[in-house]
Coordinates of C-alpha atoms in Angstrom, one line a residue:
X1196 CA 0.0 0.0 0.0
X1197 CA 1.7 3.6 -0.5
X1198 CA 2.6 5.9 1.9
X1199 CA -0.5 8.2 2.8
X1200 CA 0.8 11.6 2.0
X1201 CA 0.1 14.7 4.0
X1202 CA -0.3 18.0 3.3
X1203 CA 3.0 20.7 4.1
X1204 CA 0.5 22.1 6.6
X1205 CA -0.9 19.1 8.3
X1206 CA 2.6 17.9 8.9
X1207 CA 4.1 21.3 10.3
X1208 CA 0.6 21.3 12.9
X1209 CA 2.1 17.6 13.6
X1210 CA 5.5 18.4 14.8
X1211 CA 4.3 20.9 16.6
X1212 CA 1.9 18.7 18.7
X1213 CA 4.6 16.0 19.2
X1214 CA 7.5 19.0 19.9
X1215 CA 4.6 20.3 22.6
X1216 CA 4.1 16.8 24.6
X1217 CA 7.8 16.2 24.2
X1218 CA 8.0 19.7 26.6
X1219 CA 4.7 18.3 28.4
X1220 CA 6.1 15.3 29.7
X1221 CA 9.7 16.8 30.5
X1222 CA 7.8 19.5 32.6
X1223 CA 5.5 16.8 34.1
X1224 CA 8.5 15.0 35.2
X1225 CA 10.6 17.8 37.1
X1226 CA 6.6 18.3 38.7
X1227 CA 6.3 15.1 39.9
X1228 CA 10.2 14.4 41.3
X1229 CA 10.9 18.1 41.9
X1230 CA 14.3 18.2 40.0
X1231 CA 15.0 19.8 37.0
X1232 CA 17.8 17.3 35.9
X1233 CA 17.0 13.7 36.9
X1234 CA 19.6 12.1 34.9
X1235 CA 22.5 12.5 32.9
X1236 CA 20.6 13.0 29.8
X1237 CA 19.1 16.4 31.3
X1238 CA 22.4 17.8 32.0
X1239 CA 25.5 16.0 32.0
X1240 CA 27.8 18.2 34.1
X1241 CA 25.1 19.3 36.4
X1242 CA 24.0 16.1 37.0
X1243 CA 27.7 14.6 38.1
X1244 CA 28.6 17.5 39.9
X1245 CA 25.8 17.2 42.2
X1246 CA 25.8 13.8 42.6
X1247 CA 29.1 14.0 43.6
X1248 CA 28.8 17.2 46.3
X1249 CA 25.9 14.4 47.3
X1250 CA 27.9 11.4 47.7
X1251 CA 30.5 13.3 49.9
X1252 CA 27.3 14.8 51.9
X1253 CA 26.6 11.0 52.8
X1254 CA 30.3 10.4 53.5
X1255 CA 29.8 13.2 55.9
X1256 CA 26.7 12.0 57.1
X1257 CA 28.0 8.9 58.2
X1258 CA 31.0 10.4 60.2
X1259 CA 28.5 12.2 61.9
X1260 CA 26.8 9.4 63.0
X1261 CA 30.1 7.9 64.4
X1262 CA 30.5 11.6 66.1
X1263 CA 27.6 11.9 67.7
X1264 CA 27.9 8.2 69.3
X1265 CA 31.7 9.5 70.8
X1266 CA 29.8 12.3 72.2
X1267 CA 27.7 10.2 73.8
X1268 CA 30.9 8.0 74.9
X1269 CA 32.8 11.0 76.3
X1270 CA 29.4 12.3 78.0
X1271 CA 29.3 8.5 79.8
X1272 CA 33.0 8.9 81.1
X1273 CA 32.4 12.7 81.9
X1274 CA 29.4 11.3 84.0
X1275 CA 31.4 9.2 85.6
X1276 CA 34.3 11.1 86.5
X1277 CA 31.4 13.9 88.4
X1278 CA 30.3 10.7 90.5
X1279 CA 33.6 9.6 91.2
X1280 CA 34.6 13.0 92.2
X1281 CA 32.0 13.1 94.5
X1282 CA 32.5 10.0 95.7
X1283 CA 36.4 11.0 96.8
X1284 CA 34.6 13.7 98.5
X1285 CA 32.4 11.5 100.6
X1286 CA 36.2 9.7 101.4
X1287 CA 37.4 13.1 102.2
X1288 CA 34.9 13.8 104.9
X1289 CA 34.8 10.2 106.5
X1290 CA 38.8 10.7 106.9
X1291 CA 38.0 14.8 108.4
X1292 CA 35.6 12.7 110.4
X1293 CA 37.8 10.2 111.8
X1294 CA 40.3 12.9 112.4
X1295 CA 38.1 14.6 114.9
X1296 CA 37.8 11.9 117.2
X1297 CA 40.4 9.8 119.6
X1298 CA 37.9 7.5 119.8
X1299 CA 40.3 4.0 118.2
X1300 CA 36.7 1.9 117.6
X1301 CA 35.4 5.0 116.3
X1302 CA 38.2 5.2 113.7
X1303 CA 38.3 1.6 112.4
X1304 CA 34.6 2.1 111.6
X1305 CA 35.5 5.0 109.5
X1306 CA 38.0 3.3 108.2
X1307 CA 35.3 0.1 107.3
X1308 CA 33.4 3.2 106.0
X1309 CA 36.4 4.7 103.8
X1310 CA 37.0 1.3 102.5
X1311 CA 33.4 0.5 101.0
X1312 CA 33.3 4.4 99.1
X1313 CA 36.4 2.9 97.2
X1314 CA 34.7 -0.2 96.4
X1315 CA 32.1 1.9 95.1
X1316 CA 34.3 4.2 93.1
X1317 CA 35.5 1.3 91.1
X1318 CA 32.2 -0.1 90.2
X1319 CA 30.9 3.2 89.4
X1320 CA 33.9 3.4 87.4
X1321 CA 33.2 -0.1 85.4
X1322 CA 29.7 1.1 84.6
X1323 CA 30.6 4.4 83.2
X1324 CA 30.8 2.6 79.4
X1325 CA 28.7 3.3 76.7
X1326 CA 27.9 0.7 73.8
X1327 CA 31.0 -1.2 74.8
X1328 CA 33.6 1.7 75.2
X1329 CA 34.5 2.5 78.6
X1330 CA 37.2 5.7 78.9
X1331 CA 37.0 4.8 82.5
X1332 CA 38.5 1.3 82.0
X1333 CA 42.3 1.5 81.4
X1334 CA 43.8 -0.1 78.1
X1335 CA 41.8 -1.4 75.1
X1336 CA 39.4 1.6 75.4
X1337 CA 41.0 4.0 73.3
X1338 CA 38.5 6.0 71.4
X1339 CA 39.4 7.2 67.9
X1340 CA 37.3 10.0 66.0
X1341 CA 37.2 10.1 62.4
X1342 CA 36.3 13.9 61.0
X1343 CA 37.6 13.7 57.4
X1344 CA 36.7 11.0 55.0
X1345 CA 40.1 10.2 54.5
X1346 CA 40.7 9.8 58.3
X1347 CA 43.4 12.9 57.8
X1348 CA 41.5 14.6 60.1
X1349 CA 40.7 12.8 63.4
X1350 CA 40.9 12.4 67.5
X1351 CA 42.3 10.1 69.6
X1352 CA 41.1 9.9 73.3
X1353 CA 43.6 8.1 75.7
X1354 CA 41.6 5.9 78.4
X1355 CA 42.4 6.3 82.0
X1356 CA 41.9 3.4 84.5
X1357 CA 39.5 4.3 87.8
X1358 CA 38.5 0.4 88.3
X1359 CA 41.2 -0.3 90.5
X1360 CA 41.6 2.7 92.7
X1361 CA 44.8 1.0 94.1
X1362 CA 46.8 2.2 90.5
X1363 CA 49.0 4.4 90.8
X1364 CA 48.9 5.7 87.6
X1365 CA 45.1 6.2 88.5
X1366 CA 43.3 7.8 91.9
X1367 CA 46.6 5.7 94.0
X1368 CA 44.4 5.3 96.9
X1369 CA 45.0 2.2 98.8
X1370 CA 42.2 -0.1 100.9
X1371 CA 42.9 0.4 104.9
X1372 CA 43.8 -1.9 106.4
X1373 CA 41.1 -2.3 109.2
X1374 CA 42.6 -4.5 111.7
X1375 CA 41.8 -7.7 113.4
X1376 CA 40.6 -8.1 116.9
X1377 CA 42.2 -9.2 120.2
X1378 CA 41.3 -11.9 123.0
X1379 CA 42.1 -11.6 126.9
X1380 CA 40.8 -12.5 130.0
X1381 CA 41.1 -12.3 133.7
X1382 CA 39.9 -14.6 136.4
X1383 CA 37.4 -13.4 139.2
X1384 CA 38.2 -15.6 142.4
X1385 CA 38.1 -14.8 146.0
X1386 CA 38.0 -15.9 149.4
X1387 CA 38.5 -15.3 153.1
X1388 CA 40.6 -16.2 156.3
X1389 CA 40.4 -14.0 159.8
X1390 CA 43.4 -14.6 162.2
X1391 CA 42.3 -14.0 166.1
X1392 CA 45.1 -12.4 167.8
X1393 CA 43.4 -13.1 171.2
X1394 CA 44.7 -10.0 173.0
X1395 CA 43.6 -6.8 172.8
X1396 CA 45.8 -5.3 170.6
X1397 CA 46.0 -1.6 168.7
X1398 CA 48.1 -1.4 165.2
X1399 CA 50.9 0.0 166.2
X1400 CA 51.5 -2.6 169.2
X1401 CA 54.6 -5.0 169.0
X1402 CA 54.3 -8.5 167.3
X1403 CA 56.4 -9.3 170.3
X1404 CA 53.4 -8.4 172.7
X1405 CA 51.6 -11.2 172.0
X1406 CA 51.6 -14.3 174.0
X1407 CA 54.4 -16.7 172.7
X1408 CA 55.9 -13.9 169.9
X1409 CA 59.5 -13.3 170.2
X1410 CA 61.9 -11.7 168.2
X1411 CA 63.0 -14.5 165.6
X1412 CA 59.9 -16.1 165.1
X1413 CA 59.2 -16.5 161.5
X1414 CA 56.2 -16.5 159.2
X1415 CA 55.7 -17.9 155.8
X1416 CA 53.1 -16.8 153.5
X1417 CA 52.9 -18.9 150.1
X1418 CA 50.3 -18.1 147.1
X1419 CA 50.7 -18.8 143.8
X1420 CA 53.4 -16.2 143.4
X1421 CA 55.8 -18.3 145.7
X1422 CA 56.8 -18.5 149.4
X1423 CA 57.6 -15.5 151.2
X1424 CA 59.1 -15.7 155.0
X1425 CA 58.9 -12.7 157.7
X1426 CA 61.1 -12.7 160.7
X1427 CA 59.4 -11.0 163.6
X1428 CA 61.8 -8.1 164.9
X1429 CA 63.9 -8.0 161.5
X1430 CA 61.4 -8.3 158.6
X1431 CA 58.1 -7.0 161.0
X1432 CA 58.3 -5.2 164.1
X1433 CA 54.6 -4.3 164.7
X1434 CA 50.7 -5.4 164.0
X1435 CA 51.1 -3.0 161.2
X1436 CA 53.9 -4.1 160.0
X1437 CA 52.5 -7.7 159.4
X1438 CA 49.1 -6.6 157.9
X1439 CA 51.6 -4.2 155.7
X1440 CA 53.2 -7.4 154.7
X1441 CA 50.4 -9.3 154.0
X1442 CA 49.1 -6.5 152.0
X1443 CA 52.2 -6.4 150.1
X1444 CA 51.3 -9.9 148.5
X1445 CA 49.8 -10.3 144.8
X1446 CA 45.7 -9.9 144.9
X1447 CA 45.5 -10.0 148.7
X1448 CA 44.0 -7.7 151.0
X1449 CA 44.3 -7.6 154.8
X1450 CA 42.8 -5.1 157.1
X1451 CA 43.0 -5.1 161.4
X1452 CA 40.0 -4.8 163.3
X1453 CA 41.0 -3.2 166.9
X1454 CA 37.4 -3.5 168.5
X1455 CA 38.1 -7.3 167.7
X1456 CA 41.4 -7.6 167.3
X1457 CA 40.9 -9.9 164.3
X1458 CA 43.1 -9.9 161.2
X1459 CA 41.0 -9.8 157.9
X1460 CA 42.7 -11.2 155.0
X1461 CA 40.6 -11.6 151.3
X1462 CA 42.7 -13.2 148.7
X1463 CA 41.9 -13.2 145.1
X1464 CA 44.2 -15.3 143.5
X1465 CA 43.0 -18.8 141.7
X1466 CA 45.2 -20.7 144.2
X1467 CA 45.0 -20.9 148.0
X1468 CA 46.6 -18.7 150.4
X1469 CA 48.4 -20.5 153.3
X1470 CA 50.1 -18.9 156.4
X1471 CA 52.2 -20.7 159.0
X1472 CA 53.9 -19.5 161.9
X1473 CA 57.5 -21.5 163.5
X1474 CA 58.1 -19.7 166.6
X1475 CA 61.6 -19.3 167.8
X1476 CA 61.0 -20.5 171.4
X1477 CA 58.9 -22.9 170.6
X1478 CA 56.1 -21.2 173.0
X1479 CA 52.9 -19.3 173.1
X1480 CA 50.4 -19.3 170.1
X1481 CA 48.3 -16.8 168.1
X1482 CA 44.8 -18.8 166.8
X1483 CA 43.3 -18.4 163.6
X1484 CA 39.2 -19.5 163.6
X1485 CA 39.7 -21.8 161.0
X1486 CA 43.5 -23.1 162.0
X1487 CA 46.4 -22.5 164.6
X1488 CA 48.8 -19.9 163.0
X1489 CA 51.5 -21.3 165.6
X1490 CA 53.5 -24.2 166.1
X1491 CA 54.4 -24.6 162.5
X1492 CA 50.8 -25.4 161.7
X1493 CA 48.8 -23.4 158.6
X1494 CA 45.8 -21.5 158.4
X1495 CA 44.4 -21.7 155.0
X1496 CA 42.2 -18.9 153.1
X1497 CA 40.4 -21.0 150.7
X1498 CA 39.2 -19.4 147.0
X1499 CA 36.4 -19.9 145.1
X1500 CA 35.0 -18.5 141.6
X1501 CA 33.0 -15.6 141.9
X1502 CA 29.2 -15.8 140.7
X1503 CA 27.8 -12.9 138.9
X1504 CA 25.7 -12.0 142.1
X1505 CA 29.1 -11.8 144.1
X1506 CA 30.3 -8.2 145.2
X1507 CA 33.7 -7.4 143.5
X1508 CA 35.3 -6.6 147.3
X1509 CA 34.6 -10.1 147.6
X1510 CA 38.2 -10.5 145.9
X1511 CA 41.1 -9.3 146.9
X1512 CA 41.8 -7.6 143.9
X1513 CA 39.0 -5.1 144.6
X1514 CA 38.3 -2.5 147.3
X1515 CA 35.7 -0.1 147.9
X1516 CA 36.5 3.2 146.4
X1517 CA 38.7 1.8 143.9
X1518 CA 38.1 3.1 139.9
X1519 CA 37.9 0.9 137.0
X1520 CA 39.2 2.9 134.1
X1521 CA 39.0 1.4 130.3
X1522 CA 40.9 3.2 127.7
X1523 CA 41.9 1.8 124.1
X1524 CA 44.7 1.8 121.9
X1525 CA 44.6 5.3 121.5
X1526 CA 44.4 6.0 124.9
X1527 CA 40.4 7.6 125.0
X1528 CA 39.1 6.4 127.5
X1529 CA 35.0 5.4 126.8
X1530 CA 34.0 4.4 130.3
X1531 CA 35.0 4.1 134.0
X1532 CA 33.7 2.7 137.1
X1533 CA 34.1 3.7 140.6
X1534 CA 33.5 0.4 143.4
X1535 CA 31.4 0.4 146.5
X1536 CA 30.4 -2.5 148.7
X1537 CA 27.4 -3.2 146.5
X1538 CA 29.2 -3.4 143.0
X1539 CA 28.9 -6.6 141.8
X1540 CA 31.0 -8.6 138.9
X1541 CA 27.6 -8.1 136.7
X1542 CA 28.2 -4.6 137.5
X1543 CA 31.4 -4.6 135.9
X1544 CA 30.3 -7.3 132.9
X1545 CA 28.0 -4.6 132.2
X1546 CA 30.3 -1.7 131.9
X1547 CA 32.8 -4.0 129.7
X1548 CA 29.7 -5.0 127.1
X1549 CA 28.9 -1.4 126.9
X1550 CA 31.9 -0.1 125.6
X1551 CA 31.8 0.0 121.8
X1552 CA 34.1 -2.8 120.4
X1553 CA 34.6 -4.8 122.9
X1554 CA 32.5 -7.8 124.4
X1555 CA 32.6 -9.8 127.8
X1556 CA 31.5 -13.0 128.8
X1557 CA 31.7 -14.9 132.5
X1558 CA 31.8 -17.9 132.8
X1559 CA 33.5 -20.0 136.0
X1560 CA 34.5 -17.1 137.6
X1561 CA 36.4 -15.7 134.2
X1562 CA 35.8 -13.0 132.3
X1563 CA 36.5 -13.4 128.6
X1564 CA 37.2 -10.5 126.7
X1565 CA 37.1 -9.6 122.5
X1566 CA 38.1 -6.7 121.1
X1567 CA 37.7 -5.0 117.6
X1568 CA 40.5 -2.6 118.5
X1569 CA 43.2 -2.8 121.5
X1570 CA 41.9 -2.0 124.7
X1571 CA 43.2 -1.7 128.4
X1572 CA 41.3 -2.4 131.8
X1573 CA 43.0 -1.0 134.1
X1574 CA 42.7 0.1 138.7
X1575 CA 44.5 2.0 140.8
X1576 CA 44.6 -0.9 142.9
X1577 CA 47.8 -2.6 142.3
X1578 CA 46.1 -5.9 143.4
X1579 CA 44.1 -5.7 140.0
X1580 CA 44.6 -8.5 137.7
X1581 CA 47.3 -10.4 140.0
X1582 CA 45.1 -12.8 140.4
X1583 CA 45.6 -15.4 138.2
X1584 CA 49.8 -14.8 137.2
X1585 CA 50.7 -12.6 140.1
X1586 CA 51.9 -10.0 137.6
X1587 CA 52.7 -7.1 138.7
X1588 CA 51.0 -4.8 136.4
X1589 CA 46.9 -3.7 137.3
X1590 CA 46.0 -3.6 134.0
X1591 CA 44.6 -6.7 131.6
X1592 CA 45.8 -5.8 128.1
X1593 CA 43.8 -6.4 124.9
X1594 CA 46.0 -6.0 122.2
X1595 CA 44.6 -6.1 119.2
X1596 CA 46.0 -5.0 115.4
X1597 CA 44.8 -1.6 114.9
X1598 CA 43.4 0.1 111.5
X1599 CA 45.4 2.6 109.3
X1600 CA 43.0 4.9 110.5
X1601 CA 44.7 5.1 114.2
X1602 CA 46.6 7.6 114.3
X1603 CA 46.2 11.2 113.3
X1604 CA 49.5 10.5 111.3
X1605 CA 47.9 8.0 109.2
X1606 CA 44.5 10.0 108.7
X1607 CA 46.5 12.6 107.2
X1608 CA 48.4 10.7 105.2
X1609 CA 45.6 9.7 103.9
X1610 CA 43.8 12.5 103.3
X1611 CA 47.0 13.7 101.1
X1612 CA 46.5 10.8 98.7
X1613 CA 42.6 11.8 98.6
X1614 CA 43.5 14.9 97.5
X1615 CA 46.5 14.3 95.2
X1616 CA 43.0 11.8 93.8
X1617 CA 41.1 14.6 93.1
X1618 CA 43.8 16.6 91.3
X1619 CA 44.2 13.5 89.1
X1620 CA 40.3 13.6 88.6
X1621 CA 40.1 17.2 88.1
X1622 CA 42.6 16.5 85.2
X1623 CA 41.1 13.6 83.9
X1624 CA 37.4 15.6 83.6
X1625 CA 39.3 18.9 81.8
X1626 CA 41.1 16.6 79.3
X1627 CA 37.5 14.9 78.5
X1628 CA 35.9 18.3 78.7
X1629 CA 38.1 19.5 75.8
X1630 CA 37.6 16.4 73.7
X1631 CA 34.3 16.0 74.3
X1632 CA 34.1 20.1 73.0
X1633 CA 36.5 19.6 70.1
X1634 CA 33.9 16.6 69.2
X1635 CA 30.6 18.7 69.3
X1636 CA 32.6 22.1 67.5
X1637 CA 33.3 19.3 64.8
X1638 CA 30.2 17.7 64.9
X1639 CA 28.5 20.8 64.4
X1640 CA 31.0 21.9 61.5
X1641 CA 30.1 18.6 59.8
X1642 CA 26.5 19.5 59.9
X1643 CA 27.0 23.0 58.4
X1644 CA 29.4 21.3 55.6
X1645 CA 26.7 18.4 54.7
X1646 CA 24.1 21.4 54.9
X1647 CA 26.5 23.3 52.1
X1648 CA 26.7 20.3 50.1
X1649 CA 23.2 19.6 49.8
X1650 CA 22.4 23.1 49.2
X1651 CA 25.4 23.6 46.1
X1652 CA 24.0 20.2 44.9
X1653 CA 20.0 21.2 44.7
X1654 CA 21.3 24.5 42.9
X1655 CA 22.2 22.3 40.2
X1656 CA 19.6 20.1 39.8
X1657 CA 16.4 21.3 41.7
X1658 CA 13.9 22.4 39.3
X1659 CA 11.9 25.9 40.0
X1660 CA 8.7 24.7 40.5
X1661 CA 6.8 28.1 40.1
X1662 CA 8.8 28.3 36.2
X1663 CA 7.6 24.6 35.8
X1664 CA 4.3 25.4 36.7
X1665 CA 4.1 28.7 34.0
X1666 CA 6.0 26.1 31.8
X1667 CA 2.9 23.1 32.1
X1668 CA 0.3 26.4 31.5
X1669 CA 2.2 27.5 28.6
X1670 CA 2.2 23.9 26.9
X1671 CA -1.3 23.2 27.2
X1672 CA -2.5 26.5 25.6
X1673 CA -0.1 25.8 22.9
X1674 CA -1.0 22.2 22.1
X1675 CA -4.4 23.4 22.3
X1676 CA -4.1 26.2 19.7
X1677 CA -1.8 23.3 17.5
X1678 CA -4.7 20.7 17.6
X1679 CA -7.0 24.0 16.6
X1680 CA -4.7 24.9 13.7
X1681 CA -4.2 21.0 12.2
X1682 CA -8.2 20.9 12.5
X1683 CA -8.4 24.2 10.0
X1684 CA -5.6 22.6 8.0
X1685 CA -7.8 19.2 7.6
X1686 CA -11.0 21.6 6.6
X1687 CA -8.4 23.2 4.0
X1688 CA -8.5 19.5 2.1
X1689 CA -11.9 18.6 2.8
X1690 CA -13.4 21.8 0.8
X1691 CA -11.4 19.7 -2.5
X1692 CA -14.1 17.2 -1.8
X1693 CA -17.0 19.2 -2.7
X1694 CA -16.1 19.7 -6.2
X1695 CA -17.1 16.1 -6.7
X1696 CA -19.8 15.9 -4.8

């Protein structure tokens, strides 16, 4: 079949309809995706240029996400380091605390105290991480940040180590050592013998006044010290002389009655008194109520253990009007205890268990004692605690190991490592403080420079809408007005037609 021909004018009003939706559908196209060049067809160099200001943009974009996850990092060990700093504080005023007091129990508790604030320092330290990067935690956390996409430009943030407080390239501050306790004891026993001197007799009288004494008579007095031996006229002269002597001996107490002329004697050692008497002339005889002290026979003052009920005097390592003083190692002294006839060894059990730190028990007439620090029961009565090994001494010692918090020497040493810690702190949060700002100035660089390339690269390809919009009015008048004109051009043939009709 041959090719239909058309006339000149037919085919000029056809172009024009197909050059006018060519335009159509180009400016429907930037409508619908808002961008005046959508490939490289469109426009070659704007199109690469913008896609590659676009692809650095994301580069960008994705460094920023890294940055703003080390700001969050830095923030976490920042966080920490304000906690921990106030947590050194806390140490601070526990060791200004045990420095106002003597008190040694009062110290190791502060030291106990001082001791579970580092603990927590160190924890608090291992939680200060953030998505597995923990500034706070010593080696292996070093945190690198990347602001180029070349890594040219970047940050590297040095970890320090606060979970073991003990480090001395860290917060060097040692655990105190808070001592162990002590053990002593002392025994409670007493008992009584009265020696009748028959003859009415006043304290200063002669020995030798008695019926049967002579000069050269001798007496021997044996506890659980050992045997001591008096001669009448050399070693005693008079009544007082002998109670004196008897006085004289570990835990025993003697006292003369003149309206009965009777010699008192109260022992308090564990082991039985005994007193014999070998005259020199082999005649006369002093009695005893519960034995003859003559003739080389012995009186004996048996000893028993005290019960709770029993009155302290009962002993002869206590008198009326003595003072039971305790003190510990630091010599304060917590509580004291002055004895009457009524005080009883309850009375003093009492006074023991209500000294902080130390505990008593009695049990078959001996007192047990434990002490958290060292401690020292002591009398003015020399007779005090001779009573089971005849020492010499009227104290019983507790001896315990004491804390590094005893003396004001050690408080202060510590209190200079507490604050050579918060130096190091106060360092460690102004070296974070400036990364953690040099982070955020280039985080907020970043964002300006992605902003800049986004911008540059929707100059190039970001189509004006408003134009567009003139553009699709423009193109729909003139396709009207071309499908108007090929319509006239078609009538132009058809009027050939009606020649032949």
């Amino acid at each position: 079949m041959p090719d239909i021909v058309l006339s000149s004018a037919v085919r000029d009003n056809l172009l024009s309809l197909k050059k006018t939706a060519a335009f159509q559908e180009t400016t429907q196209n930037r409508l619908a995706t808002g961008l005046k060049v959508n490939s490289a067809l469109d426009n070659p160099n704007s199109y690469f240029t913008a896609q590659s200001l676009n692809d650095r943009a994301g580069d960008l974009s994705n460094l920023l996400d890294n940055m703003g996850q080390a700001v969050q990092t830095l923030r976490a060990a920042d966080d920490g380091i304000t906690s921990i700093t106030k947590l050194v504080e806390s140490a601070k005023a526990i060791a200004n605390q045990a420095l106002q007091t003597s008190s040694e129990y009062e110290r190791r508790q502060f030291a106990i105290q001082y001791n579970a604030i580092l603990e927590q320092i160190e924890d608090m330290a291992k939680d200060s991480g953030y998505k597995g990067k923990n500034l706070l935690a010593g080696a292996g956390n070093e945190l690198e940040v990347i602001f180029n996409e070349d890594s040219t430009s970047n940050l590297t943030v040095d970890p320090v180590d606060f979970t073991d407080t003990t480090l001395d390239t860290g917060l060097n501050l040692d655990d105190l050592a808070t001592g162990t306790s002590g053990t002593s004891s002392f025994d409670m026993f007493g008992g009584t013998i009265t020696l009748d001197m028959t003859t009415a007799m006043q304290a200063s009288s002669n020995l030798t006044d008695l019926p049967g004494w002579v000069n050269g008579d001798q007496i021997t007095l044996t506890d659980s010290s050992g045997t001591t031996t008096l001669t009448v006229g050399t070693d005693i002269t008079t009544l007082q002389d002998y109670v004196d002597a008897l006085n004289n001996l570990n835990g025993v107490h003697a006292s003369f009655d003149e309206s009965t002329d009777d010699i008192t004697i109260t022992s308090g050692l564990d082991n039985p008194l005994y007193i014999s008497k070998n005259t020199a002339s082999g005649a006369g005889s002093a009695a005893a109520t519960d034995g003859s002290a003559t003739g080389g026979t012995t009186s004996t003052a048996s000893v028993t253990a005290l019960s709770a009920t029993n009155t302290l005097i009962t002993s002869g390592g206590f008198q009326a009007g003595d003072t039971i003083t305790i003190t510990d190692g630091n010599g304060f002294e917590p509580a004291s205890l002055e004895i009457d006839e009524e005080t009883t060894v309850d009375d003093l059990v009492k006074l023991i268990n209500n000294v902080k730190g130390l505990d008593a028990t009695f049990s078959g007439g001996s007192v047990s004692l434990i002490g958290e620090v060292s401690f020292n029961i002591t009398s003015d009565n020399t007779d005090f605690n001779r009573m089971t090994l005849a020492s010499a001494s009227s104290t019983v010692a507790l001896s315990a190991v004491s804390s590094e918090f005893k003396t004001d020497t050690d408080i202060e040493r510590t209190l200079q490592a507490i604050n050579a810690s918060l130096d190091e702190l106060r360092n460690s949060a102004r070296s974070l403080g400036t990364a953690l700002s040099t982070v955020q100035i280039r985080t907020d660089f970043t964002q300006n420079i992605i902003n800049t390339l986004e911008v540059g690269a929707g100059d190039l390809t970001i189509a004006d809408m408003n134009e567009e919009g003139a553009n699709m009015l423009a193109l729909q008048t003139r396709q009207q007005l071309s499908s108007t004109a090929l319509s006239l051009a078609n009538q132009a043939e058809q009027s050939v037609l009606s020649l032949f009709g």
